[in-house]
Every structure is written in structure tokens, then in C-alpha cells.
mmCIF file of C-alpha atoms and ligand atoms in Angstrom:
data_model
loop_
_atom_site.group_PDB
_atom_site.id
_atom_site.type_symbol
_atom_site.label_atom_id
_atom_site.label_comp_id
_atom_site.label_asym_id
_atom_site.label_seq_id
_atom_site.Cartn_x
_atom_site.Cartn_y
_atom_site.Cartn_z
ATOM 1 C CA MET A 20 -19.215 92.334 -123.457
ATOM 2 C CA ALA A 21 -17.152 91.875 -120.294
ATOM 3 C CA LEU A 22 -14.572 89.057 -120.352
ATOM 4 C CA LEU A 23 -16.278 87.039 -117.589
ATOM 5 C CA GLU A 24 -19.903 88.008 -118.354
ATOM 6 C CA GLY A 25 -22.230 85.131 -117.439
ATOM 7 C CA LYS A 26 -19.588 83.271 -115.413
ATOM 8 C CA THR A 27 -20.404 82.359 -111.815
ATOM 9 C CA GLY A 28 -18.260 80.621 -109.240
ATOM 10 C CA LEU A 29 -17.183 79.950 -105.695
ATOM 11 C CA ILE A 30 -14.148 81.387 -103.897
ATOM 12 C CA PHE A 31 -12.513 79.834 -100.812
ATOM 13 C CA GLY A 32 -10.026 81.792 -98.680
ATOM 14 C CA VAL A 33 -11.184 85.375 -98.135
ATOM 15 C CA ALA A 34 -10.058 86.237 -94.587
ATOM 16 C CA ASN A 35 -9.937 90.021 -95.099
ATOM 17 C CA HIS A 36 -9.266 92.641 -97.771
ATOM 18 C CA ARG A 37 -5.580 91.678 -97.918
ATOM 19 C CA SER A 38 -6.207 88.034 -98.846
ATOM 20 C CA TYR A 39 -5.099 86.772 -102.247
ATOM 21 C CA ALA A 40 -8.665 85.459 -102.565
ATOM 22 C CA TRP A 41 -10.055 88.977 -102.071
ATOM 23 C CA HIS A 42 -7.832 90.434 -104.790
ATOM 24 C CA ILE A 43 -8.841 87.595 -107.098
ATOM 25 C CA ALA A 44 -12.537 88.243 -106.358
ATOM 26 C CA LYS A 45 -12.075 91.977 -106.947
ATOM 27 C CA ALA A 46 -10.574 91.313 -110.395
ATOM 28 C CA LEU A 47 -13.135 88.656 -111.382
ATOM 29 C CA VAL A 48 -16.017 90.947 -110.367
ATOM 30 C CA ALA A 49 -14.449 93.861 -112.272
ATOM 31 C CA HIS A 50 -14.510 91.666 -115.396
ATOM 32 C CA GLY A 51 -18.183 90.780 -114.957
ATOM 33 C CA ALA A 52 -18.131 87.525 -112.973
ATOM 34 C CA ASP A 53 -20.559 86.641 -110.185
ATOM 35 C CA CYS A 54 -18.638 85.485 -107.109
ATOM 36 C CA ALA A 55 -19.917 83.468 -104.146
ATOM 37 C CA PHE A 56 -17.799 82.831 -101.061
ATOM 38 C CA ALA A 57 -17.034 80.176 -98.470
ATOM 39 C CA ALA A 58 -15.159 81.172 -95.324
ATOM 40 C CA HIS A 59 -13.874 79.471 -92.187
ATOM 41 C CA PRO A 60 -16.785 79.132 -89.699
ATOM 42 C CA ASP A 61 -14.870 80.614 -86.753
ATOM 43 C CA GLU A 62 -17.094 83.540 -85.714
ATOM 44 C CA LYS A 63 -14.388 86.214 -85.828
ATOM 45 C CA LEU A 64 -12.979 84.969 -89.153
ATOM 46 C CA MET A 65 -16.490 84.775 -90.621
ATOM 47 C CA GLN A 66 -17.227 88.357 -89.533
ATOM 48 C CA ARG A 67 -13.967 89.649 -91.085
ATOM 49 C CA ALA A 68 -14.721 87.742 -94.274
ATOM 50 C CA ARG A 69 -18.220 89.292 -94.414
ATOM 51 C CA GLU A 70 -16.746 92.777 -94.030
ATOM 52 C CA ALA A 71 -14.233 92.097 -96.806
ATOM 53 C CA VAL A 72 -16.929 90.751 -99.146
ATOM 54 C CA ASP A 73 -19.057 93.834 -98.347
ATOM 55 C CA GLN A 74 -16.224 95.979 -99.705
ATOM 56 C CA LEU A 75 -16.736 94.353 -103.106
ATOM 57 C CA ASP A 76 -20.161 96.058 -103.394
ATOM 58 C CA LEU A 77 -21.977 92.994 -104.698
ATOM 59 C CA SER A 78 -25.727 93.349 -105.203
ATOM 60 C CA ARG A 79 -26.476 90.048 -103.407
ATOM 61 C CA PRO A 80 -23.452 88.872 -101.393
ATOM 62 C CA TRP A 81 -23.475 85.079 -100.902
ATOM 63 C CA ILE A 82 -21.193 83.741 -98.181
ATOM 64 C CA GLU A 83 -21.433 80.434 -96.334
ATOM 65 C CA PRO A 84 -19.295 78.956 -93.553
ATOM 66 C CA CYS A 85 -17.063 76.002 -94.436
ATOM 67 C CA ASP A 86 -14.259 74.340 -92.528
ATOM 68 C CA ALA A 87 -12.517 72.775 -95.524
ATOM 69 C CA GLY A 88 -11.096 70.110 -93.210
ATOM 70 C CA ARG A 89 -14.603 68.673 -92.765
ATOM 71 C CA ASP A 90 -16.241 66.663 -95.551
ATOM 72 C CA GLU A 91 -19.720 67.523 -94.189
ATOM 73 C CA ASP A 92 -18.961 71.254 -94.483
ATOM 74 C CA LEU A 93 -17.729 70.848 -98.070
ATOM 75 C CA ASP A 94 -20.810 68.796 -98.964
ATOM 76 C CA ALA A 95 -23.055 71.457 -97.431
ATOM 77 C CA VAL A 96 -21.415 74.445 -99.119
ATOM 78 C CA PHE A 97 -21.438 72.881 -102.607
ATOM 79 C CA ALA A 98 -25.080 71.768 -102.114
ATOM 80 C CA ALA A 99 -26.088 75.278 -100.974
ATOM 81 C CA TYR A 100 -24.186 76.796 -103.912
ATOM 82 C CA ALA A 101 -25.909 74.512 -106.433
ATOM 83 C CA ARG A 102 -29.309 75.248 -104.855
ATOM 84 C CA ASP A 103 -28.782 79.008 -105.256
ATOM 85 C CA HIS A 104 -26.807 79.204 -108.523
ATOM 86 C CA ALA A 105 -27.640 77.921 -112.004
ATOM 87 C CA ARG A 106 -24.008 77.430 -113.045
ATOM 88 C CA LEU A 107 -20.551 76.721 -111.616
ATOM 89 C CA ASP A 108 -17.900 78.089 -113.974
ATOM 90 C CA PHE A 109 -14.987 78.469 -111.568
ATOM 91 C CA VAL A 110 -13.683 77.520 -108.145
ATOM 92 C CA VAL A 111 -10.832 79.397 -106.474
ATOM 93 C CA HIS A 112 -8.834 77.510 -103.809
ATOM 94 C CA SER A 113 -6.877 80.051 -101.752
ATOM 95 C CA ILE A 114 -6.488 78.333 -98.384
ATOM 96 C CA ALA A 115 -3.553 76.855 -96.520
ATOM 97 C CA PHE A 116 -2.794 75.880 -92.977
ATOM 98 C CA ALA A 117 0.105 74.414 -91.049
ATOM 99 C CA ASP A 118 0.849 74.436 -87.351
ATOM 100 C CA ARG A 119 2.806 77.663 -86.804
ATOM 101 C CA GLU A 120 5.161 75.850 -84.425
ATOM 102 C CA TRP A 121 6.752 73.999 -87.389
ATOM 103 C CA LEU A 122 7.152 77.006 -89.671
ATOM 104 C CA SER A 123 10.513 78.220 -88.427
ATOM 105 C CA PRO A 124 13.917 77.573 -90.015
ATOM 106 C CA GLY A 125 15.675 74.358 -89.037
ATOM 107 C CA THR A 126 12.640 72.660 -87.506
ATOM 108 C CA PHE A 127 11.320 70.671 -90.506
ATOM 109 C CA VAL A 128 13.076 67.496 -89.369
ATOM 110 C CA GLY A 129 11.026 67.504 -86.163
ATOM 111 C CA THR A 130 7.599 67.838 -87.800
ATOM 112 C CA PRO A 131 5.196 65.518 -85.934
ATOM 113 C CA ARG A 132 3.016 63.153 -87.975
ATOM 114 C CA GLN A 133 -0.155 65.029 -87.019
ATOM 115 C CA SER A 134 1.197 68.451 -88.095
ATOM 116 C CA TYR A 135 2.442 66.989 -91.389
ATOM 117 C CA LEU A 136 -0.908 65.339 -92.130
ATOM 118 C CA GLN A 137 -2.889 68.441 -91.161
ATOM 119 C CA ALA A 138 -0.827 70.660 -93.497
ATOM 120 C CA ILE A 139 -1.365 68.255 -96.414
ATOM 121 C CA ASP A 140 -5.031 67.809 -95.516
ATOM 122 C CA ILE A 141 -6.020 71.494 -95.359
ATOM 123 C CA SER A 142 -3.558 72.845 -97.940
ATOM 124 C CA ALA A 143 -3.603 70.097 -100.607
ATOM 125 C CA TYR A 144 -6.284 67.406 -100.180
ATOM 126 C CA THR A 145 -8.995 70.085 -100.040
ATOM 127 C CA LEU A 146 -8.329 70.871 -103.726
ATOM 128 C CA VAL A 147 -9.184 67.266 -104.624
ATOM 129 C CA ALA A 148 -12.246 67.374 -102.354
ATOM 130 C CA MET A 149 -13.466 70.595 -103.981
ATOM 131 C CA ALA A 150 -12.832 69.375 -107.524
ATOM 132 C CA ASP A 151 -14.826 66.210 -106.865
ATOM 133 C CA ARG A 152 -17.757 68.255 -105.586
ATOM 134 C CA SER A 153 -17.534 70.725 -108.514
ATOM 135 C CA ARG A 154 -17.456 68.200 -111.309
ATOM 136 C CA GLU A 155 -21.154 67.550 -111.899
ATOM 137 C CA GLN A 156 -22.330 71.164 -111.990
ATOM 138 C CA MET A 157 -19.313 72.328 -113.994
ATOM 139 C CA ALA A 158 -19.680 69.555 -116.556
ATOM 140 C CA ALA A 159 -23.419 70.293 -116.884
ATOM 141 C CA GLY A 160 -22.511 73.845 -117.935
ATOM 142 C CA GLY A 161 -19.987 72.694 -120.548
ATOM 143 C CA GLY A 162 -16.867 72.890 -118.379
ATOM 144 C CA GLY A 163 -15.102 75.120 -115.887
ATOM 145 C CA SER A 164 -11.865 76.419 -114.419
ATOM 146 C CA ILE A 165 -10.399 75.455 -111.045
ATOM 147 C CA LEU A 166 -7.589 77.559 -109.691
ATOM 148 C CA ALA A 167 -5.347 77.157 -106.632
ATOM 149 C CA MET A 168 -2.711 79.388 -105.041
ATOM 150 C CA THR A 169 0.759 77.971 -104.503
ATOM 151 C CA TYR A 170 4.276 79.181 -103.629
ATOM 152 C CA TYR A 171 7.822 78.554 -104.891
ATOM 153 C CA GLY A 172 8.742 76.933 -101.560
ATOM 154 C CA SER A 173 7.218 73.748 -103.056
ATOM 155 C CA GLU A 174 10.147 73.476 -105.470
ATOM 156 C CA LYS A 175 13.164 74.915 -103.641
ATOM 157 C CA VAL A 176 13.930 75.160 -99.967
ATOM 158 C CA VAL A 177 12.726 78.427 -98.460
ATOM 159 C CA PRO A 178 13.925 78.428 -94.841
ATOM 160 C CA GLY A 179 10.943 78.054 -92.512
ATOM 161 C CA TYR A 180 8.391 77.178 -95.203
ATOM 162 C CA ASN A 181 9.012 73.555 -94.216
ATOM 163 C CA VAL A 182 5.914 71.351 -94.121
ATOM 164 C CA MET A 183 4.016 73.963 -96.164
ATOM 165 C CA GLY A 184 6.533 73.377 -98.975
ATOM 166 C CA VAL A 185 5.709 69.672 -98.869
ATOM 167 C CA ALA A 186 1.980 70.485 -98.865
ATOM 168 C CA LYS A 187 2.335 72.869 -101.846
ATOM 169 C CA ALA A 188 4.249 70.184 -103.783
ATOM 170 C CA ALA A 189 1.279 67.866 -103.128
ATOM 171 C CA LEU A 190 -1.150 70.613 -104.171
ATOM 172 C CA GLU A 191 0.662 71.219 -107.474
ATOM 173 C CA ALA A 192 0.890 67.507 -108.277
ATOM 174 C CA SER A 193 -2.784 67.109 -107.339
ATOM 175 C CA SER A 194 -3.738 69.870 -109.768
ATOM 176 C CA ARG A 195 -2.025 67.967 -112.615
ATOM 177 C CA TYR A 196 -3.762 64.678 -111.789
ATOM 178 C CA LEU A 197 -7.083 66.504 -111.448
ATOM 179 C CA ALA A 198 -6.469 68.205 -114.808
ATOM 180 C CA ALA A 199 -6.013 64.766 -116.384
ATOM 181 C CA ASP A 200 -9.167 63.318 -114.786
ATOM 182 C CA LEU A 201 -11.402 66.317 -115.483
ATOM 183 C CA GLY A 202 -10.081 67.388 -118.886
ATOM 184 C CA PRO A 203 -12.613 65.204 -120.748
ATOM 185 C CA ASP A 204 -15.377 67.281 -119.078
ATOM 186 C CA ASN A 205 -13.613 70.483 -120.243
ATOM 187 C CA ILE A 206 -12.731 71.318 -116.647
ATOM 188 C CA ARG A 207 -9.310 72.937 -116.407
ATOM 189 C CA VAL A 208 -7.186 72.910 -113.249
ATOM 190 C CA ASN A 209 -4.257 75.289 -112.793
ATOM 191 C CA THR A 210 -2.143 76.897 -110.075
ATOM 192 C CA ILE A 211 -0.768 80.392 -109.637
ATOM 193 C CA SER A 212 2.559 80.600 -107.823
ATOM 194 C CA GLY A 213 2.299 83.959 -106.088
ATOM 195 C CA GLY A 214 5.115 86.044 -104.686
ATOM 196 C CA PRO A 215 5.167 86.941 -100.978
ATOM 197 C CA LEU A 216 2.282 89.236 -100.019
ATOM 198 C CA ARG A 217 1.564 90.668 -96.566
ATOM 199 C CA THR A 218 -1.639 88.796 -95.640
ATOM 200 C CA LEU A 219 -3.023 87.296 -92.438
ATOM 201 C CA ALA A 220 -1.256 84.013 -93.279
ATOM 202 C CA ALA A 221 2.026 85.885 -93.716
ATOM 203 C CA SER A 222 1.659 88.073 -90.636
ATOM 204 C CA GLY A 223 2.708 85.329 -88.224
ATOM 205 C CA ILE A 224 5.908 84.537 -90.113
ATOM 206 C CA ALA A 225 9.138 85.695 -88.429
ATOM 207 C CA GLY A 226 11.391 87.479 -90.926
ATOM 208 C CA PHE A 227 8.659 88.103 -93.513
ATOM 209 C CA ARG A 228 9.844 91.700 -93.896
ATOM 210 C CA GLN A 229 13.313 90.448 -94.899
ATOM 211 C CA ILE A 230 11.747 88.034 -97.385
ATOM 212 C CA LEU A 231 9.921 90.969 -98.998
ATOM 213 C CA THR A 232 13.087 93.100 -99.165
ATOM 214 C CA HIS A 233 15.166 90.244 -100.562
ATOM 215 C CA ASN A 234 12.534 89.439 -103.212
ATOM 216 C CA ALA A 235 12.144 93.020 -104.404
ATOM 217 C CA GLU A 236 15.930 93.317 -104.820
ATOM 218 C CA ARG A 237 16.236 90.059 -106.777
ATOM 219 C CA ALA A 238 13.108 90.393 -108.882
ATOM 220 C CA PRO A 239 13.619 91.349 -112.544
ATOM 221 C CA LEU A 240 10.746 93.812 -112.017
ATOM 222 C CA ARG A 241 12.516 95.206 -108.890
ATOM 223 C CA ARG A 242 9.369 95.142 -106.790
ATOM 224 C CA ASN A 243 7.107 92.823 -104.848
ATOM 225 C CA VAL A 244 3.907 91.407 -106.198
ATOM 226 C CA GLU A 245 0.590 93.142 -105.510
ATOM 227 C CA GLY A 246 -2.803 91.544 -105.171
ATOM 228 C CA GLN A 247 -3.929 92.903 -108.512
ATOM 229 C CA ASP A 248 -1.015 91.193 -110.301
ATOM 230 C CA VAL A 249 -2.512 87.867 -109.230
ATOM 231 C CA GLY A 250 -6.072 89.101 -109.846
ATOM 232 C CA GLY A 251 -5.235 89.696 -113.501
ATOM 233 C CA VAL A 252 -3.811 86.220 -114.069
ATOM 234 C CA ALA A 253 -6.723 84.639 -112.176
ATOM 235 C CA THR A 254 -9.086 86.526 -114.524
ATOM 236 C CA PHE A 255 -7.199 85.090 -117.508
ATOM 237 C CA LEU A 256 -7.286 81.536 -116.103
ATOM 238 C CA VAL A 257 -11.022 81.734 -115.372
ATOM 239 C CA SER A 258 -11.736 83.241 -118.802
ATOM 240 C CA ASP A 259 -11.999 81.463 -122.143
ATOM 241 C CA LEU A 260 -8.751 83.202 -123.205
ATOM 242 C CA SER A 261 -6.974 80.338 -121.387
ATOM 243 C CA SER A 262 -9.163 77.571 -122.898
ATOM 244 C CA GLY A 263 -6.096 75.524 -123.894
ATOM 245 C CA ILE A 264 -4.273 75.738 -120.541
ATOM 246 C CA THR A 265 -4.659 73.014 -117.914
ATOM 247 C CA GLY A 266 -2.412 71.247 -115.401
ATOM 248 C CA GLU A 267 -0.194 74.315 -115.548
ATOM 249 C CA ASN A 268 1.475 76.519 -112.958
ATOM 250 C CA ILE A 269 1.884 80.223 -113.715
ATOM 251 C CA TYR A 270 4.366 82.298 -111.707
ATOM 252 C CA VAL A 271 3.147 85.713 -110.648
ATOM 253 C CA ASP A 272 6.236 86.673 -108.682
ATOM 254 C CA CYS A 273 7.770 89.591 -110.617
ATOM 255 C CA GLY A 274 10.171 87.026 -112.124
ATOM 256 C CA VAL A 275 12.002 85.943 -108.957
ATOM 257 C CA ASN A 276 11.741 82.228 -109.814
ATOM 258 C CA THR A 277 13.778 82.717 -112.991
ATOM 259 C CA ILE A 278 16.880 84.069 -111.241
ATOM 260 C CA GLY A 279 19.695 81.565 -110.551
ATOM 261 C CA LEU A 280 22.165 83.796 -108.787
HETATM 262 P P1 NAD B 15 -5.039 84.570 -95.891
HETATM 263 O O1 NAD B 15 -4.762 84.359 -94.444
HETATM 264 O O2 NAD B 15 -5.678 85.842 -96.283
HETATM 265 O O3 NAD B 15 -5.855 83.347 -96.505
HETATM 266 C C1 NAD B 15 -5.728 82.030 -96.026
HETATM 267 C C2 NAD B 15 -7.128 81.498 -95.903
HETATM 268 O O4 NAD B 15 -7.140 80.112 -95.575
HETATM 269 C C3 NAD B 15 -7.932 82.222 -94.806
HETATM 270 O O5 NAD B 15 -9.099 82.770 -95.363
HETATM 271 C C4 NAD B 15 -8.256 81.089 -93.838
HETATM 272 O O6 NAD B 15 -9.496 81.265 -93.164
HETATM 273 C C5 NAD B 15 -8.282 79.908 -94.796
HETATM 274 N N1 NAD B 15 -8.272 78.622 -94.118
HETATM 275 C C6 NAD B 15 -7.286 78.052 -93.368
HETATM 276 N N2 NAD B 15 -7.707 76.875 -92.877
HETATM 277 C C7 NAD B 15 -8.978 76.689 -93.329
HETATM 278 C C8 NAD B 15 -9.945 75.667 -93.162
HETATM 279 N N3 NAD B 15 -9.711 74.575 -92.425
HETATM 280 N N4 NAD B 15 -11.157 75.813 -93.768
HETATM 281 C C9 NAD B 15 -11.423 76.904 -94.506
HETATM 282 N N5 NAD B 15 -10.551 77.908 -94.705
HETATM 283 C C10 NAD B 15 -9.333 77.795 -94.119
HETATM 284 O O7 NAD B 15 -3.594 84.426 -96.599
HETATM 285 P P2 NAD B 15 -3.185 84.374 -98.155
HETATM 286 O O8 NAD B 15 -1.752 84.704 -98.153
HETATM 287 O O9 NAD B 15 -4.129 85.149 -98.962
HETATM 288 O O10 NAD B 15 -3.309 82.831 -98.497
HETATM 289 C C11 NAD B 15 -4.090 82.342 -99.563
HETATM 290 C C12 NAD B 15 -3.325 81.324 -100.380
HETATM 291 O O11 NAD B 15 -2.227 81.971 -101.024
HETATM 292 C C13 NAD B 15 -2.740 80.184 -99.564
HETATM 293 O O12 NAD B 15 -2.877 78.993 -100.295
HETATM 294 C C14 NAD B 15 -1.285 80.570 -99.463
HETATM 295 O O13 NAD B 15 -0.481 79.443 -99.278
HETATM 296 C C15 NAD B 15 -1.088 81.179 -100.829
HETATM 297 N N6 NAD B 15 0.100 82.019 -100.992
HETATM 298 C C16 NAD B 15 0.342 83.052 -100.143
HETATM 299 C C17 NAD B 15 1.473 83.837 -100.332
HETATM 300 C C18 NAD B 15 1.782 84.989 -99.413
HETATM 301 O O14 NAD B 15 2.931 85.400 -99.336
HETATM 302 N N7 NAD B 15 0.801 85.559 -98.730
HETATM 303 C C19 NAD B 15 2.330 83.572 -101.409
HETATM 304 C C20 NAD B 15 2.038 82.522 -102.284
HETATM 305 C C21 NAD B 15 0.913 81.744 -102.060
HETATM 306 O O1 0WE B 16 1.689 79.818 -97.911
HETATM 307 C C1 0WE B 16 2.105 80.706 -97.203
HETATM 308 C C2 0WE B 16 1.721 80.783 -95.730
HETATM 309 C C3 0WE B 16 0.760 79.699 -95.335
HETATM 310 C C4 0WE B 16 0.545 79.552 -93.859
HETATM 311 C C5 0WE B 16 0.786 80.545 -92.916
HETATM 312 C C6 0WE B 16 0.508 80.305 -91.568
HETATM 313 C C7 0WE B 16 0.793 81.315 -90.492
HETATM 314 C C8 0WE B 16 -0.135 81.155 -89.303
HETATM 315 C C9 0WE B 16 0.071 78.335 -93.428
HETATM 316 N N1 0WE B 16 -0.196 78.084 -92.118
HETATM 317 C C10 0WE B 16 0.003 79.056 -91.199
HETATM 318 N N2 0WE B 16 -0.304 78.763 -89.889
HETATM 319 C C11 0WE B 16 -0.340 79.713 -88.928
HETATM 320 O O2 0WE B 16 -0.595 79.414 -87.752
HETATM 321 N N3 0WE B 16 2.958 81.626 -97.758
HETATM 322 C C12 0WE B 16 3.437 81.429 -99.100
HETATM 323 C C13 0WE B 16 3.498 82.802 -97.015
HETATM 324 C C14 0WE B 16 4.822 82.425 -96.447
HETATM 325 O O3 0WE B 16 4.895 81.695 -95.314
HETATM 326 C C15 0WE B 16 6.245 81.492 -95.053
HETATM 327 C C16 0WE B 16 7.008 82.090 -96.052
HETATM 328 C C17 0WE B 16 6.089 82.682 -96.956
HETATM 329 C C18 0WE B 16 6.431 83.421 -98.202
HETATM 330 C C19 0WE B 16 6.848 80.802 -94.001
HETATM 331 C C20 0WE B 16 8.243 80.761 -93.946
HETATM 332 C C21 0WE B 16 8.994 81.337 -94.936
HETATM 333 C C22 0WE B 16 8.393 82.029 -96.002
#
């Protein structure tokens, strides 16, 4: 029997076939899971997300629009999911947003209140909002696994990551508090700290190529991370193999975070 046979869940953050969320979906599907999707309602983004989901060859692709910054959209997508699916075993949070203007080195000090709040809202609060809306259906099925993508810039200064680093620190702390609240319902909440990957979110970042080169040189594995590296760990965290792991962060960065000098 496949590792994730009988497990069904909802994935946020597929923009295209390069997205971390897409690689996670690919791996979960390969191990027998049923995946449903929520994507940003912007027409072009929604169309790209549809094309990416089509590449997964699902028998009945399920994809609904959701601006995670809107409570009404989150309510609607979880209601539609529950209407169409008997169980909710996992939720994957793979979304982040900050105003590009404040993602360049040396500009953190100038971050306006609105840009700071928006980064925390979309990149961190949405995990809490999703967990709250998952709880009932997950608990009814005996538990579940909630997973969010984070980055090392939450812990150490990565020039230019700026307000996103603050938002990821909030995301990681939120996952621990959620793990404590939801543990009694056997709902686990964990984060994966992924290495730099060339995605849509990374494409706008000046100097991303240098970050990739620098990482591959420093990494104990002497390479950059690939989508499937994260897909494998996501499979593990969704599966019952990780039944005793919650409130945890797992680095999938080819070991870069362990190097001091
Ligand atoms: P991506 O651009 O493929 O995915 C980001 C997703 O966030 C997109 O699908 C976008 O539509 C979605 N999003 C943004 N605002 C939204 C909103 N208001 N409502 C709904 N969806 C919204 O890029 P990615 O790199 O795959 O990013 C996924 C996650 O991985 C993010 O949390 C990111 O911080 C994290 N991450 C990325 C890297 C990297 O180097 N690419 C490294 C570590 C962690
Ligand atoms: O989490 C991220 C990127 C998240 C992100 C990217 C963008 C670009 C486009 C959030 N918001 C936006 N807003 C936009 O308008 N990563 C981990 C990738 C990343 O981003 C960096 C990095 C790395 C790595 C920014 C500076 C330095 C390193």
C-alpha cells in the first residue's frame, strides 16, 4: 500500500511548475495522496496554476481561487473543500508576499507600517487562519498534518530578505503555538526550511544567482536544493511515519544552515 493511500488534503501556493507547492504536490501524489488546490484569484495567476496542476495528471483536478489575505475567500475555499471531500488529512501552506520595494539590502530600516503588516499578514497570519479553518474536519478524521514553507532568513540576517525574515520568524513561532493548541486533536504543525530555489517568488530578487552560487559552494552536499528534495520531506511530514513530530522545523537546504564559517 502506498505511503499516503487514503490521505486527502489542500495545497496553497502553486503558481507554476517551479513552485515549491508544485513539487510538494508531485511527491504527495506519487505516494498516493489526493491533492486539491487553492490559488490566487488573479486571472493570469489562476490560469498558470491550472496549467501546472494539469501537469500532475490528476483524474479530477480540484482548484479554487483564494486570496489568502481575505477571510471571506478562506471561508469559501475551506467550505467548498469540505463539501467536495470526505476528509482533510493535510494542508500545505506555501505562500508568501512582501512589497518588492522593501526587499533590497539596506532598506529594512525604512519599511513602512503597511508593508510590514502586509508581509506578516500574507506570509504568517494566513497559517493561523488556515489552521483554524482546518481543525474541525481534520479532528473528525482522527487528526492531520499542517505544513508551511519557511527560510533561514528568519533566524539570521540575509541581506535583502528584510521584512520577509521578520514574517518567517512569525510564521515559525505561529507553527509552534498552533502545534500546542491542536496537538490534543492529533493535528501536527511543522515547517520546512527550504534552500533557495528559482521560483516566481525568487525571480524578482536582485542577486539571486549569486545566492545560489554561494549556497552551492558552502553546502556540505555541494549543490543547491531541488524541488524533489522538499517533496520527499513533505511526504514524510504528511505521512504517519512522522506521527511523533510537531512544532518542528526541518531544514532541507543541503546542510547550509549547519555551517558556521
Ligand atoms: P512561488 O511564487 O511559486 O509561490 C508563492 C505563492 O504565493 C504563489 O503561488 C502566489 O500566488 C502565492 N501568494 C502570494 N500572495 C498570495 C495571496 N494573497 N493569496 C494567495 N496566494 C498568494 O514561490 P515559492 O518560492 O514556491 O514560494 C513558496 C513558499 O516557499 C513561500 O512561503 C516562500 O517564502 C518559501 N520559500 C521559498 C524559497 C525560494 O528560494 N524559492 C526558499 C525557502 C522558502
Ligand atoms: O521567501 C522567499 C521569497 C518571498 C517573496 C518574494 C517576492 C518577490 C516578488 C515574497 N514577496 C515577494 N514580493 C514580490 O513582489 N524566498 C525565501 C526567496 C528569497 O527571497 C529573497 C532571498 C531569497 C532566498 C530576497 C532577498 C534575499 C534572499
